[in-house]
Amino acid sequence: MSGSTPPHDAAHGGRAEVLEERLKERIYASLTLLAVLVGLAQGGHPTHAGALVSVVVTALGLWLATLVADLQAHPVAHRRWPTPREVKHVLFTSSPLLTCAVGPVLMIGLSAAGLLGLTTALWVSVGSEVAALALWGFAGGRRVGAGPWRATVTAVLNTVIGLAVVSVKLLAGH
């Protein structure tokens, strides 16, 4: 095998595939969480506990739905139950669905401590999620060899996608 390419693990994919799976889950969770955060921020007067539960349950629900889908699809596609190693792989690659809640939970905590209003904390969380999408776009552009200008264009496009989710939620009025 050539020295520059790591060996491909047939059961779990190579490093690039695992990174792709994890990042895909994180971006999916960010887009979903954006809608929840906007709904909470514009929905009147949420409580700290209500906002916290909404954010945590959203992340947990996405994660559990992914686990169920992956573990139910495996026997159909492979004609066998997943091995413990494959289950561990699914748990690892889906974990970013949970980590998307960390920033909003911290902001809600700062609000509960009286450092800022809850609505402000929720909008800061929205901004942070959109900024994260932009950063992933920029990083992706740079990883494919694009110069700073083209990577910035990719970041702007990702930002537009995030803002489109926010706009749709604002227009829906929920």
mmCIF file of C-alpha atoms in Angstrom:
data_model
loop_
_atom_site.group_PDB
_atom_site.id
_atom_site.type_symbol
_atom_site.label_atom_id
_atom_site.label_comp_id
_atom_site.label_asym_id
_atom_site.label_seq_id
_atom_site.Cartn_x
_atom_site.Cartn_y
_atom_site.Cartn_z
ATOM 1 C CA MET A 1 0.000 0.000 0.000
ATOM 2 C CA SER A 2 1.329 3.496 -0.761
ATOM 3 C CA GLY A 3 2.651 5.411 2.230
ATOM 4 C CA SER A 4 0.575 8.604 1.928
ATOM 5 C CA THR A 5 -2.902 7.076 2.145
ATOM 6 C CA PRO A 6 -3.987 5.533 5.446
ATOM 7 C CA PRO A 7 -5.418 2.028 5.200
ATOM 8 C CA HIS A 8 -9.158 1.914 4.642
ATOM 9 C CA ASP A 9 -11.128 0.224 7.413
ATOM 10 C CA ALA A 10 -13.976 -1.470 5.542
ATOM 11 C CA ALA A 11 -16.238 -1.575 8.583
ATOM 12 C CA HIS A 12 -15.850 2.076 9.526
ATOM 13 C CA GLY A 13 -14.430 4.020 6.600
ATOM 14 C CA GLY A 14 -11.223 5.992 6.608
ATOM 15 C CA ARG A 15 -10.497 9.102 8.592
ATOM 16 C CA ALA A 16 -11.887 11.392 5.912
ATOM 17 C CA GLU A 17 -15.151 9.432 5.809
ATOM 18 C CA VAL A 18 -15.508 9.542 9.593
ATOM 19 C CA LEU A 19 -14.783 13.284 9.623
ATOM 20 C CA GLU A 20 -17.348 13.726 6.862
ATOM 21 C CA GLU A 21 -19.992 11.782 8.812
ATOM 22 C CA ARG A 22 -19.358 13.715 12.020
ATOM 23 C CA LEU A 23 -19.348 17.096 10.297
ATOM 24 C CA LYS A 24 -22.498 16.243 8.344
ATOM 25 C CA GLU A 25 -24.264 15.425 11.613
ATOM 26 C CA ARG A 26 -23.007 18.655 13.235
ATOM 27 C CA ILE A 27 -24.187 20.804 10.320
ATOM 28 C CA TYR A 28 -27.546 19.040 10.216
ATOM 29 C CA ALA A 29 -27.951 19.583 13.958
ATOM 30 C CA SER A 30 -26.973 23.255 13.644
ATOM 31 C CA LEU A 31 -29.592 23.867 10.974
ATOM 32 C CA THR A 32 -32.265 22.111 13.017
ATOM 33 C CA LEU A 33 -31.259 23.848 16.229
ATOM 34 C CA LEU A 34 -31.356 27.213 14.433
ATOM 35 C CA ALA A 35 -35.066 26.758 13.818
ATOM 36 C CA VAL A 36 -35.679 25.841 17.463
ATOM 37 C CA LEU A 37 -33.621 28.774 18.772
ATOM 38 C CA VAL A 38 -35.386 31.276 16.523
ATOM 39 C CA GLY A 39 -38.739 29.875 17.604
ATOM 40 C CA LEU A 40 -37.792 30.289 21.248
ATOM 41 C CA ALA A 41 -36.340 33.784 20.746
ATOM 42 C CA GLN A 42 -39.366 35.145 18.918
ATOM 43 C CA GLY A 43 -41.986 33.129 20.746
ATOM 44 C CA GLY A 44 -42.693 35.577 23.490
ATOM 45 C CA HIS A 45 -41.318 34.956 26.942
ATOM 46 C CA PRO A 46 -39.723 31.542 27.293
ATOM 47 C CA THR A 47 -38.410 30.534 30.691
ATOM 48 C CA HIS A 48 -34.825 29.500 31.240
ATOM 49 C CA ALA A 49 -35.962 25.978 32.090
ATOM 50 C CA GLY A 50 -38.233 25.820 29.050
ATOM 51 C CA ALA A 51 -35.502 27.038 26.713
ATOM 52 C CA LEU A 52 -32.987 24.632 28.230
ATOM 53 C CA VAL A 53 -35.343 21.684 27.881
ATOM 54 C CA SER A 54 -36.181 22.631 24.281
ATOM 55 C CA VAL A 55 -32.520 22.829 23.268
ATOM 56 C CA VAL A 56 -31.470 19.648 25.080
ATOM 57 C CA VAL A 57 -34.485 17.641 23.925
ATOM 58 C CA THR A 58 -33.940 18.794 20.331
ATOM 59 C CA ALA A 59 -30.318 17.619 20.371
ATOM 60 C CA LEU A 60 -31.189 14.403 22.187
ATOM 61 C CA GLY A 61 -34.101 13.722 19.838
ATOM 62 C CA LEU A 62 -31.927 14.202 16.747
ATOM 63 C CA TRP A 63 -29.284 11.913 18.192
ATOM 64 C CA LEU A 64 -31.742 9.181 19.148
ATOM 65 C CA ALA A 65 -33.482 9.391 15.765
ATOM 66 C CA THR A 66 -30.122 8.958 14.036
ATOM 67 C CA LEU A 67 -29.207 5.990 16.223
ATOM 68 C CA VAL A 68 -32.536 4.290 15.590
ATOM 69 C CA ALA A 69 -32.337 4.933 11.845
ATOM 70 C CA ASP A 70 -28.737 3.714 11.555
ATOM 71 C CA LEU A 71 -29.279 0.642 13.702
ATOM 72 C CA GLN A 72 -32.518 -0.307 11.929
ATOM 73 C CA ALA A 73 -31.041 0.239 8.467
ATOM 74 C CA HIS A 74 -27.950 -1.875 9.161
ATOM 75 C CA PRO A 75 -29.632 -5.330 9.199
ATOM 76 C CA VAL A 76 -31.602 -4.480 6.068
ATOM 77 C CA ALA A 77 -28.498 -3.361 4.158
ATOM 78 C CA HIS A 78 -25.992 -5.899 5.517
ATOM 79 C CA ARG A 79 -28.222 -8.893 6.346
ATOM 80 C CA ARG A 80 -26.834 -9.057 9.872
ATOM 81 C CA TRP A 81 -26.984 -7.185 13.164
ATOM 82 C CA PRO A 82 -24.331 -4.531 13.721
ATOM 83 C CA THR A 83 -21.274 -5.643 15.648
ATOM 84 C CA PRO A 84 -20.352 -3.863 18.894
ATOM 85 C CA ARG A 85 -17.594 -2.076 16.943
ATOM 86 C CA GLU A 86 -20.125 -0.838 14.376
ATOM 87 C CA VAL A 87 -22.446 0.363 17.141
ATOM 88 C CA LYS A 88 -19.491 2.216 18.704
ATOM 89 C CA HIS A 89 -18.798 3.791 15.306
ATOM 90 C CA VAL A 90 -22.412 4.986 15.020
ATOM 91 C CA LEU A 91 -22.243 6.422 18.544
ATOM 92 C CA PHE A 92 -19.004 8.252 17.682
ATOM 93 C CA THR A 93 -20.099 9.641 14.332
ATOM 94 C CA SER A 94 -23.483 10.774 15.678
ATOM 95 C CA SER A 95 -22.142 12.473 18.816
ATOM 96 C CA PRO A 96 -21.932 15.923 17.165
ATOM 97 C CA LEU A 97 -25.731 15.887 17.195
ATOM 98 C CA LEU A 98 -25.438 16.251 20.962
ATOM 99 C CA THR A 99 -22.558 18.725 21.013
ATOM 100 C CA CYS A 100 -24.522 21.265 18.984
ATOM 101 C CA ALA A 101 -26.438 22.058 22.172
ATOM 102 C CA VAL A 102 -23.355 23.046 24.183
ATOM 103 C CA GLY A 103 -23.184 26.692 23.056
ATOM 104 C CA PRO A 104 -26.893 27.417 23.497
ATOM 105 C CA VAL A 105 -26.920 25.648 26.888
ATOM 106 C CA LEU A 106 -23.994 27.808 28.021
ATOM 107 C CA MET A 107 -25.745 30.971 26.809
ATOM 108 C CA ILE A 108 -28.960 29.995 28.592
ATOM 109 C CA GLY A 109 -26.875 29.355 31.711
ATOM 110 C CA LEU A 110 -25.276 32.808 31.472
ATOM 111 C CA SER A 111 -28.747 34.256 31.145
ATOM 112 C CA ALA A 112 -30.003 32.319 34.152
ATOM 113 C CA ALA A 113 -27.042 33.742 36.104
ATOM 114 C CA GLY A 114 -28.289 37.225 35.234
ATOM 115 C CA LEU A 115 -25.484 38.171 32.861
ATOM 116 C CA LEU A 116 -27.842 38.813 29.919
ATOM 117 C CA GLY A 117 -31.469 38.477 29.014
ATOM 118 C CA LEU A 118 -32.798 35.145 27.821
ATOM 119 C CA THR A 119 -33.951 36.478 24.459
ATOM 120 C CA THR A 120 -30.498 38.000 23.937
ATOM 121 C CA ALA A 121 -28.872 34.683 24.883
ATOM 122 C CA LEU A 122 -31.047 32.869 22.351
ATOM 123 C CA TRP A 123 -30.229 35.355 19.563
ATOM 124 C CA VAL A 124 -26.517 35.133 20.413
ATOM 125 C CA SER A 125 -26.895 31.354 20.087
ATOM 126 C CA VAL A 126 -28.533 31.827 16.678
ATOM 127 C CA GLY A 127 -25.635 34.047 15.614
ATOM 128 C CA SER A 128 -23.119 31.529 16.917
ATOM 129 C CA GLU A 129 -24.715 28.682 14.973
ATOM 130 C CA VAL A 130 -24.732 30.762 11.771
ATOM 131 C CA ALA A 131 -21.095 31.733 12.421
ATOM 132 C CA ALA A 132 -20.214 28.051 12.893
ATOM 133 C CA LEU A 133 -21.758 27.267 9.508
ATOM 134 C CA ALA A 134 -19.639 30.027 7.989
ATOM 135 C CA LEU A 135 -16.490 28.674 9.628
ATOM 136 C CA TRP A 136 -17.180 25.146 8.369
ATOM 137 C CA GLY A 137 -17.653 26.598 4.882
ATOM 138 C CA PHE A 138 -14.386 28.493 5.069
ATOM 139 C CA ALA A 139 -12.542 25.451 6.438
ATOM 140 C CA GLY A 140 -14.018 23.286 3.685
ATOM 141 C CA GLY A 141 -12.959 25.769 1.030
ATOM 142 C CA ARG A 142 -9.410 25.864 2.362
ATOM 143 C CA ARG A 143 -9.249 22.050 2.639
ATOM 144 C CA VAL A 144 -10.038 21.660 -1.058
ATOM 145 C CA GLY A 145 -7.237 24.067 -1.915
ATOM 146 C CA ALA A 146 -9.260 27.200 -2.500
ATOM 147 C CA GLY A 147 -7.519 30.455 -1.736
ATOM 148 C CA PRO A 148 -8.799 32.764 0.982
ATOM 149 C CA TRP A 149 -11.126 34.600 -1.410
ATOM 150 C CA ARG A 150 -12.861 31.467 -2.693
ATOM 151 C CA ALA A 151 -13.010 29.976 0.795
ATOM 152 C CA THR A 152 -14.661 33.191 1.974
ATOM 153 C CA VAL A 153 -17.228 32.870 -0.815
ATOM 154 C CA THR A 154 -17.995 29.354 0.444
ATOM 155 C CA ALA A 155 -18.326 30.713 3.985
ATOM 156 C CA VAL A 156 -20.730 33.389 2.741
ATOM 157 C CA LEU A 157 -22.811 30.761 0.945
ATOM 158 C CA ASN A 158 -23.023 28.693 4.133
ATOM 159 C CA THR A 159 -24.011 31.828 6.025
ATOM 160 C CA VAL A 160 -26.767 32.467 3.496
ATOM 161 C CA ILE A 161 -28.061 28.932 4.054
ATOM 162 C CA GLY A 162 -28.123 29.471 7.813
ATOM 163 C CA LEU A 163 -29.815 32.845 7.419
ATOM 164 C CA ALA A 164 -32.359 31.262 5.064
ATOM 165 C CA VAL A 165 -33.334 28.850 7.832
ATOM 166 C CA VAL A 166 -33.642 31.781 10.234
ATOM 167 C CA SER A 167 -35.670 33.775 7.693
ATOM 168 C CA VAL A 168 -38.082 30.928 6.992
ATOM 169 C CA LYS A 169 -38.636 30.486 10.707
ATOM 170 C CA LEU A 170 -39.154 34.236 11.183
ATOM 171 C CA LEU A 171 -41.578 34.375 8.259
ATOM 172 C CA ALA A 172 -43.491 31.414 9.655
ATOM 173 C CA GLY A 173 -43.881 33.360 12.882
ATOM 174 C CA HIS A 174 -43.310 30.432 15.217
#
